[in-house]
GROMACS .gro file of N, CA, C and O in nm:
model
  316
    1MET      N    1  11.261  12.814   7.287
    1MET     CA    2  11.360  12.703   7.363
    1MET      C    3  11.454  12.668   7.348
    1MET      O    4  11.439  12.563   7.215
    2GLN      N    5  11.622  12.711   7.377
    2GLN     CA    6  11.724  12.656   7.277
    2GLN      C    7  11.786  12.549   7.364
    2GLN      O    8  11.828  12.614   7.547
    3LYS      N    9  11.847  12.416   7.370
    3LYS     CA   10  11.882  12.335   7.465
    3LYS      C   11  12.015  12.410   7.515
    3LYS      O   12  12.062  12.468   7.394
    4SER      N   13  12.044  12.368   7.672
    4SER     CA   14  12.184  12.461   7.698
    4SER      C   15  12.283  12.336   7.794
    4SER      O   16  12.227  12.254   7.850
    5THR      N   17  12.397  12.429   7.778
    5THR     CA   18  12.496  12.362   7.853
    5THR      C   19  12.564  12.465   7.973
    5THR      O   20  12.632  12.415   8.074
    6LYS      N   21  12.494  12.579   7.939
    6LYS     CA   22  12.531  12.683   8.038
    6LYS      C   23  12.496  12.698   8.176
    6LYS      O   24  12.406  12.675   8.207
    7ASP      N   25  12.583  12.687   8.259
    7ASP     CA   26  12.551  12.632   8.408
    7ASP      C   27  12.478  12.521   8.474
    7ASP      O   28  12.417  12.500   8.575
    8SER      N   29  12.536  12.441   8.392
    8SER     CA   30  12.552  12.293   8.367
    8SER      C   31  12.547  12.250   8.565
    8SER      O   32  12.418  12.166   8.604
    9GLY      N   33  12.660  12.323   8.576
    9GLY     CA   34  12.610  12.248   8.725
    9GLY      C   35  12.622  12.323   8.867
    9GLY      O   36  12.554  12.207   8.954
   10ALA      N   37  12.585  12.408   8.822
   10ALA     CA   38  12.448  12.536   8.949
   10ALA      C   39  12.312  12.453   8.958
   10ALA      O   40  12.255  12.429   9.017
   11VAL      N   41  12.250  12.470   8.768
   11VAL     CA   42  12.169  12.359   8.717
   11VAL      C   43  12.112  12.216   8.840
   11VAL      O   44  11.984  12.259   8.815
   12GLN      N   45  12.206  12.183   8.766
   12GLN     CA   46  12.213  12.011   8.861
   12GLN      C   47  12.150  12.025   8.987
   12GLN      O   48  12.100  11.997   9.067
   13ALA      N   49  12.249  12.141   9.064
   13ALA     CA   50  12.302  12.138   9.221
   13ALA      C   51  12.151  12.209   9.236
   13ALA      O   52  12.095  12.133   9.367
   14ILE      N   53  12.090  12.288   9.220
   14ILE     CA   54  11.993  12.302   9.199
   14ILE      C   55  11.841  12.229   9.234
   14ILE      O   56  11.765  12.243   9.340
   15THR      N   57  11.869  12.210   9.095
   15THR     CA   58  11.739  12.058   9.041
   15THR      C   59  11.762  11.993   9.187
   15THR      O   60  11.623  11.910   9.300
   16ASN      N   61  11.832  11.943   9.228
   16ASN     CA   62  11.882  11.802   9.364
   16ASN      C   63  11.837  11.877   9.520
   16ASN      O   64  11.761  11.827   9.525
   17LEU      N   65  11.879  11.991   9.563
   17LEU     CA   66  11.816  12.093   9.641
   17LEU      C   67  11.608  12.067   9.603
   17LEU      O   68  11.619  12.052   9.728
   18ALA      N   69  11.577  12.104   9.536
   18ALA     CA   70  11.450  12.156   9.484
   18ALA      C   71  11.376  11.982   9.510
   18ALA      O   72  11.304  11.950   9.620
   19ARG      N   73  11.463  11.903   9.462
   19ARG     CA   74  11.392  11.749   9.509
   19ARG      C   75  11.446  11.726   9.730
   19ARG      O   76  11.362  11.690   9.719
   20SER      N   77  11.541  11.811   9.788
   20SER     CA   78  11.534  11.791   9.912
   20SER      C   79  11.377  11.778   9.994
   20SER      O   80  11.342  11.761  10.036
   21LYS      N   81  11.287  11.967   9.910
   21LYS     CA   82  11.180  11.992   9.945
   21LYS      C   83  11.078  11.959   9.876
   21LYS      O   84  10.949  11.906   9.924
   22ASN      N   85  11.049  11.863   9.804
   22ASN     CA   86  10.941  11.773   9.647
   22ASN      C   87  11.063  11.607   9.645
   22ASN      O   88  11.098  11.653   9.486
   23SER      N   89  11.054  11.560   9.683
   23SER     CA   90  11.093  11.367   9.673
   23SER      C   91  11.015  11.322   9.526
   23SER      O   92  11.082  11.285   9.497
   24GLU      N   93  10.882  11.373   9.497
   24GLU     CA   94  10.853  11.347   9.339
   24GLU      C   95  10.938  11.449   9.223
   24GLU      O   96  10.905  11.370   9.125
   25ILE      N   97  10.957  11.490   9.215
   25ILE     CA   98  11.133  11.571   9.131
   25ILE      C   99  11.192  11.405   9.151
   25ILE      O  100  11.291  11.385   9.144
   26GLY      N  101  11.172  11.425   9.008
   26GLY     CA  102  11.277  11.318   8.966
   26GLY      C  103  11.392  11.392   8.905
   26GLY      O  104  11.486  11.448   8.915
   27SER      N  105  11.484  11.285   8.843
   27SER     CA  106  11.665  11.326   8.790
   27SER      C  107  11.651  11.430   8.674
   27SER      O  108  11.594  11.398   8.597
   28TYR      N  109  11.746  11.480   8.693
   28TYR     CA  110  11.792  11.568   8.592
   28TYR      C  111  11.780  11.510   8.480
   28TYR      O  112  11.942  11.404   8.471
   29VAL      N  113  11.717  11.555   8.367
   29VAL     CA  114  11.797  11.474   8.266
   29VAL      C  115  11.880  11.629   8.153
   29VAL      O  116  11.998  11.595   8.083
   30SER      N  117  11.799  11.730   8.138
   30SER     CA  118  11.864  11.803   8.025
   30SER      C  119  11.782  11.981   8.060
   30SER      O  120  11.708  11.981   8.185
   31HIS      N  121  11.864  12.094   8.042
   31HIS     CA  122  11.812  12.261   8.088
   31HIS      C  123  11.811  12.285   7.952
   31HIS      O  124  11.925  12.276   7.788
   32TYR      N  125  11.720  12.371   7.945
   32TYR     CA  126  11.673  12.480   7.831
   32TYR      C  127  11.701  12.630   7.848
   32TYR      O  128  11.668  12.654   7.991
   33ASP      N  129  11.746  12.694   7.770
   33ASP     CA  130  11.778  12.843   7.812
   33ASP      C  131  11.620  12.923   7.743
   33ASP      O  132  11.570  12.870   7.640
   34ASN      N  133  11.564  13.005   7.833
   34ASN     CA  134  11.425  13.019   7.818
   34ASN      C  135  11.443  13.185   7.856
   34ASN      O  136  11.386  13.199   7.974
   35PHE      N  137  11.500  13.259   7.792
   35PHE     CA  138  11.542  13.423   7.816
   35PHE      C  139  11.614  13.380   7.940
   35PHE      O  140  11.795  13.410   7.979
   36GLY      N  141  11.459  13.434   8.090
   36GLY     CA  142  11.541  13.510   8.178
   36GLY      C  143  11.549  13.465   8.277
   36GLY      O  144  11.525  13.398   8.434
   37SER      N  145  11.552  13.241   8.233
   37SER     CA  146  11.511  13.130   8.317
   37SER      C  147  11.574  13.011   8.255
   37SER      O  148  11.596  13.046   8.138
   38TYR      N  149  11.551  12.886   8.304
   38TYR     CA  150  11.649  12.802   8.253
   38TYR      C  151  11.491  12.714   8.311
   38TYR      O  152  11.493  12.686   8.380
   39ARG      N  153  11.436  12.644   8.218
   39ARG     CA  154  11.351  12.498   8.164
   39ARG      C  155  11.389  12.370   8.188
   39ARG      O  156  11.500  12.324   8.045
   40VAL      N  157  11.391  12.343   8.345
   40VAL     CA  158  11.482  12.174   8.305
   40VAL      C  159  11.371  12.043   8.283
   40VAL      O  160  11.239  12.072   8.396
   41GLN      N  161  11.442  11.964   8.217
   41GLN     CA  162  11.368  11.864   8.247
   41GLN      C  163  11.462  11.762   8.282
   41GLN      O  164  11.609  11.670   8.328
   42VAL      N  165  11.389  11.633   8.438
   42VAL     CA  166  11.377  11.632   8.489
   42VAL      C  167  11.334  11.459   8.433
   42VAL      O  168  11.246  11.429   8.360
   43SER      N  169  11.372  11.343   8.507
   43SER     CA  170  11.268  11.218   8.432
   43SER      C  171  11.192  11.180   8.430
   43SER      O  172  11.096  11.132   8.370
   44ASN      N  173  11.038  11.238   8.545
   44ASN     CA  174  10.930  11.234   8.561
   44ASN      C  175  10.881  11.424   8.511
   44ASN      O  176  10.769  11.360   8.570
   45GLY      N  177  10.942  11.455   8.487
   45GLY     CA  178  10.790  11.621   8.404
   45GLY      C  179  10.909  11.770   8.431
   45GLY      O  180  11.019  11.715   8.365
   46GLY      N  181  10.935  11.856   8.461
   46GLY     CA  182  11.016  11.920   8.467
   46GLY      C  183  10.937  12.051   8.518
   46GLY      O  184  10.897  12.073   8.628
   47LEU      N  185  11.074  12.166   8.559
   47LEU     CA  186  11.068  12.281   8.662
   47LEU      C  187  11.140  12.408   8.532
   47LEU      O  188  11.231  12.391   8.470
   48THR      N  189  11.131  12.512   8.671
   48THR     CA  190  11.197  12.629   8.657
   48THR      C  191  11.272  12.681   8.727
   48THR      O  192  11.264  12.683   8.861
   49ILE      N  193  11.411  12.694   8.696
   49ILE     CA  194  11.507  12.777   8.754
   49ILE      C  195  11.536  12.923   8.678
   49ILE      O  196  11.540  12.932   8.644
   50SER      N  197  11.451  12.998   8.784
   50SER     CA  198  11.555  13.195   8.714
   50SER      C  199  11.680  13.185   8.735
   50SER      O  200  11.761  13.125   8.789
   51LYS      N  201  11.748  13.255   8.655
   51LYS     CA  202  11.906  13.256   8.631
   51LYS      C  203  11.923  13.378   8.737
   51LYS      O  204  12.047  13.336   8.793
   52GLU      N  205  11.877  13.423   8.772
   52GLU     CA  206  11.941  13.511   8.926
   52GLU      C  207  11.944  13.377   9.061
   52GLU      O  208  12.028  13.467   9.124
   53LYS      N  209  11.857  13.305   9.079
   53LYS     CA  210  11.865  13.125   9.144
   53LYS      C  211  12.033  13.113   9.097
   53LYS      O  212  12.126  13.108   9.166
   54VAL      N  213  12.012  13.108   8.983
   54VAL     CA  214  12.096  13.055   8.921
   54VAL      C  215  12.281  13.073   8.986
   54VAL      O  216  12.343  13.094   8.993
   55GLN      N  217  12.312  13.225   8.915
   55GLN     CA  218  12.362  13.378   8.951
   55GLN      C  219  12.374  13.380   9.074
   55GLN      O  220  12.541  13.370   9.166
   56ASP      N  221  12.306  13.319   9.235
   56ASP     CA  222  12.345  13.366   9.305
   56ASP      C  223  12.386  13.203   9.421
   56ASP      O  224  12.481  13.212   9.480
   57TYR      N  225  12.342  13.060   9.312
   57TYR     CA  226  12.413  13.001   9.382
   57TYR      C  227  12.565  12.944   9.305
   57TYR      O  228  12.624  12.932   9.437
   58ASN      N  229  12.596  13.009   9.182
   58ASN     CA  230  12.698  13.062   9.186
   58ASN      C  231  12.793  13.124   9.245
   58ASN      O  232  12.921  13.131   9.246
   59ALA      N  233  12.719  13.233   9.283
   59ALA     CA  234  12.813  13.318   9.382
   59ALA      C  235  12.857  13.249   9.517
   59ALA      O  236  12.952  13.332   9.579
   60THR      N  237  12.784  13.211   9.559
   60THR     CA  238  12.792  13.173   9.728
   60THR      C  239  12.772  12.987   9.732
   60THR      O  240  12.798  12.949   9.796
   61GLY      N  241  12.701  12.948   9.665
   61GLY     CA  242  12.706  12.801   9.651
   61GLY      C  243  12.654  12.773   9.731
   61GLY      O  244  12.605  12.625   9.790
   62LYS      N  245  12.503  12.873   9.784
   62LYS     CA  246  12.377  12.797   9.827
   62LYS      C  247  12.253  12.928   9.801
   62LYS      O  248  12.292  12.994   9.726
   63LEU      N  249  12.185  12.834   9.809
   63LEU     CA  250  12.060  12.886   9.847
   63LEU      C  251  11.959  12.914   9.922
   63LEU      O  252  11.993  12.820   9.983
   64THR      N  253  11.856  13.025   9.955
   64THR     CA  254  11.809  13.018  10.096
   64THR      C  255  11.682  12.914  10.098
   64THR      O  256  11.616  12.841   9.968
   65ASP      N  257  11.660  12.872  10.190
   65ASP     CA  258  11.501  12.768  10.122
   65ASP      C  259  11.420  12.798  10.081
   65ASP      O  260  11.341  12.759  10.092
   66ILE      N  261  11.364  12.983  10.080
   66ILE     CA  262  11.215  13.027  10.031
   66ILE      C  263  11.302  13.034   9.876
   66ILE      O  264  11.186  12.974   9.796
   67GLN      N  265  11.406  12.988   9.837
   67GLN     CA  266  11.441  13.034   9.728
   67GLN      C  267  11.449  12.857   9.670
   67GLN      O  268  11.388  12.853   9.589
   68ILE      N  269  11.470  12.776   9.704
   68ILE     CA  270  11.472  12.622   9.715
   68ILE      C  271  11.297  12.569   9.696
   68ILE      O  272  11.274  12.519   9.581
   69GLN      N  273  11.258  12.594   9.760
   69GLN     CA  274  11.097  12.608   9.743
   69GLN      C  275  11.044  12.615   9.622
   69GLN      O  276  10.939  12.576   9.636
   70GLU      N  277  11.066  12.743   9.599
   70GLU     CA  278  11.029  12.817   9.486
   70GLU      C  279  11.091  12.752   9.354
   70GLU      O  280  10.935  12.692   9.292
   71VAL      N  281  11.158  12.679   9.368
   71VAL     CA  282  11.242  12.650   9.224
   71VAL      C  283  11.119  12.515   9.229
   71VAL      O  284  11.102  12.458   9.109
   72ALA      N  285  11.125  12.394   9.364
   72ALA     CA  286  11.050  12.297   9.378
   72ALA      C  287  10.856  12.353   9.337
   72ALA      O  288  10.838  12.225   9.301
   73ASN      N  289  10.874  12.456   9.401
   73ASN     CA  290  10.704  12.469   9.374
   73ASN      C  291  10.636  12.480   9.239
   73ASN      O  292  10.575  12.437   9.148
   74SER      N  293  10.743  12.514   9.176
   74SER     CA  294  10.769  12.523   9.008
   74SER      C  295  10.758  12.390   8.912
   74SER      O  296  10.685  12.384   8.787
   75PHE      N  297  10.737  12.277   9.021
   75PHE     CA  298  10.786  12.185   8.904
   75PHE      C  299  10.601  12.148   8.886
   75PHE      O  300  10.522  12.085   8.960
   76VAL      N  301  10.623  12.063   8.749
   76VAL     CA  302  10.496  12.000   8.736
   76VAL      C  303  10.498  11.834   8.643
   76VAL      O  304  10.659  11.869   8.574
   77LYS      N  305  10.439  11.794   8.666
   77LYS     CA  306  10.456  11.614   8.653
   77LYS      C  307  10.421  11.571   8.537
   77LYS      O  308  10.286  11.622   8.461
   78MET      N  309  10.447  11.493   8.483
   78MET     CA  310  10.518  11.468   8.312
   78MET      C  311  10.381  11.372   8.375
   78MET      O  312  10.284  11.338   8.412
   79LYS      N  313  10.278  11.394   8.246
   79LYS     CA  314  10.127  11.281   8.268
   79LYS      C  315  10.089  11.195   8.167
   79LYS      O  316  10.199  11.222   8.034
   0.00000   0.00000   0.00000
């Protein structure tokens, strides 16, 4: 995985939306390009956002509740 700045605004916005579904998700630190997705490092763990969701967000400025919940469900807390 390679650290990325591509789609930073969308990745950060989607991370914030996911936090609204799961308050355990920490604040955005950075993200990494992982082929079809971005692996997002947050202050207390990580989560995954598909590039398809990022494209949807960039096109419309929003995601469905189901898409946001999928991102929130990908959260893994750091041990």
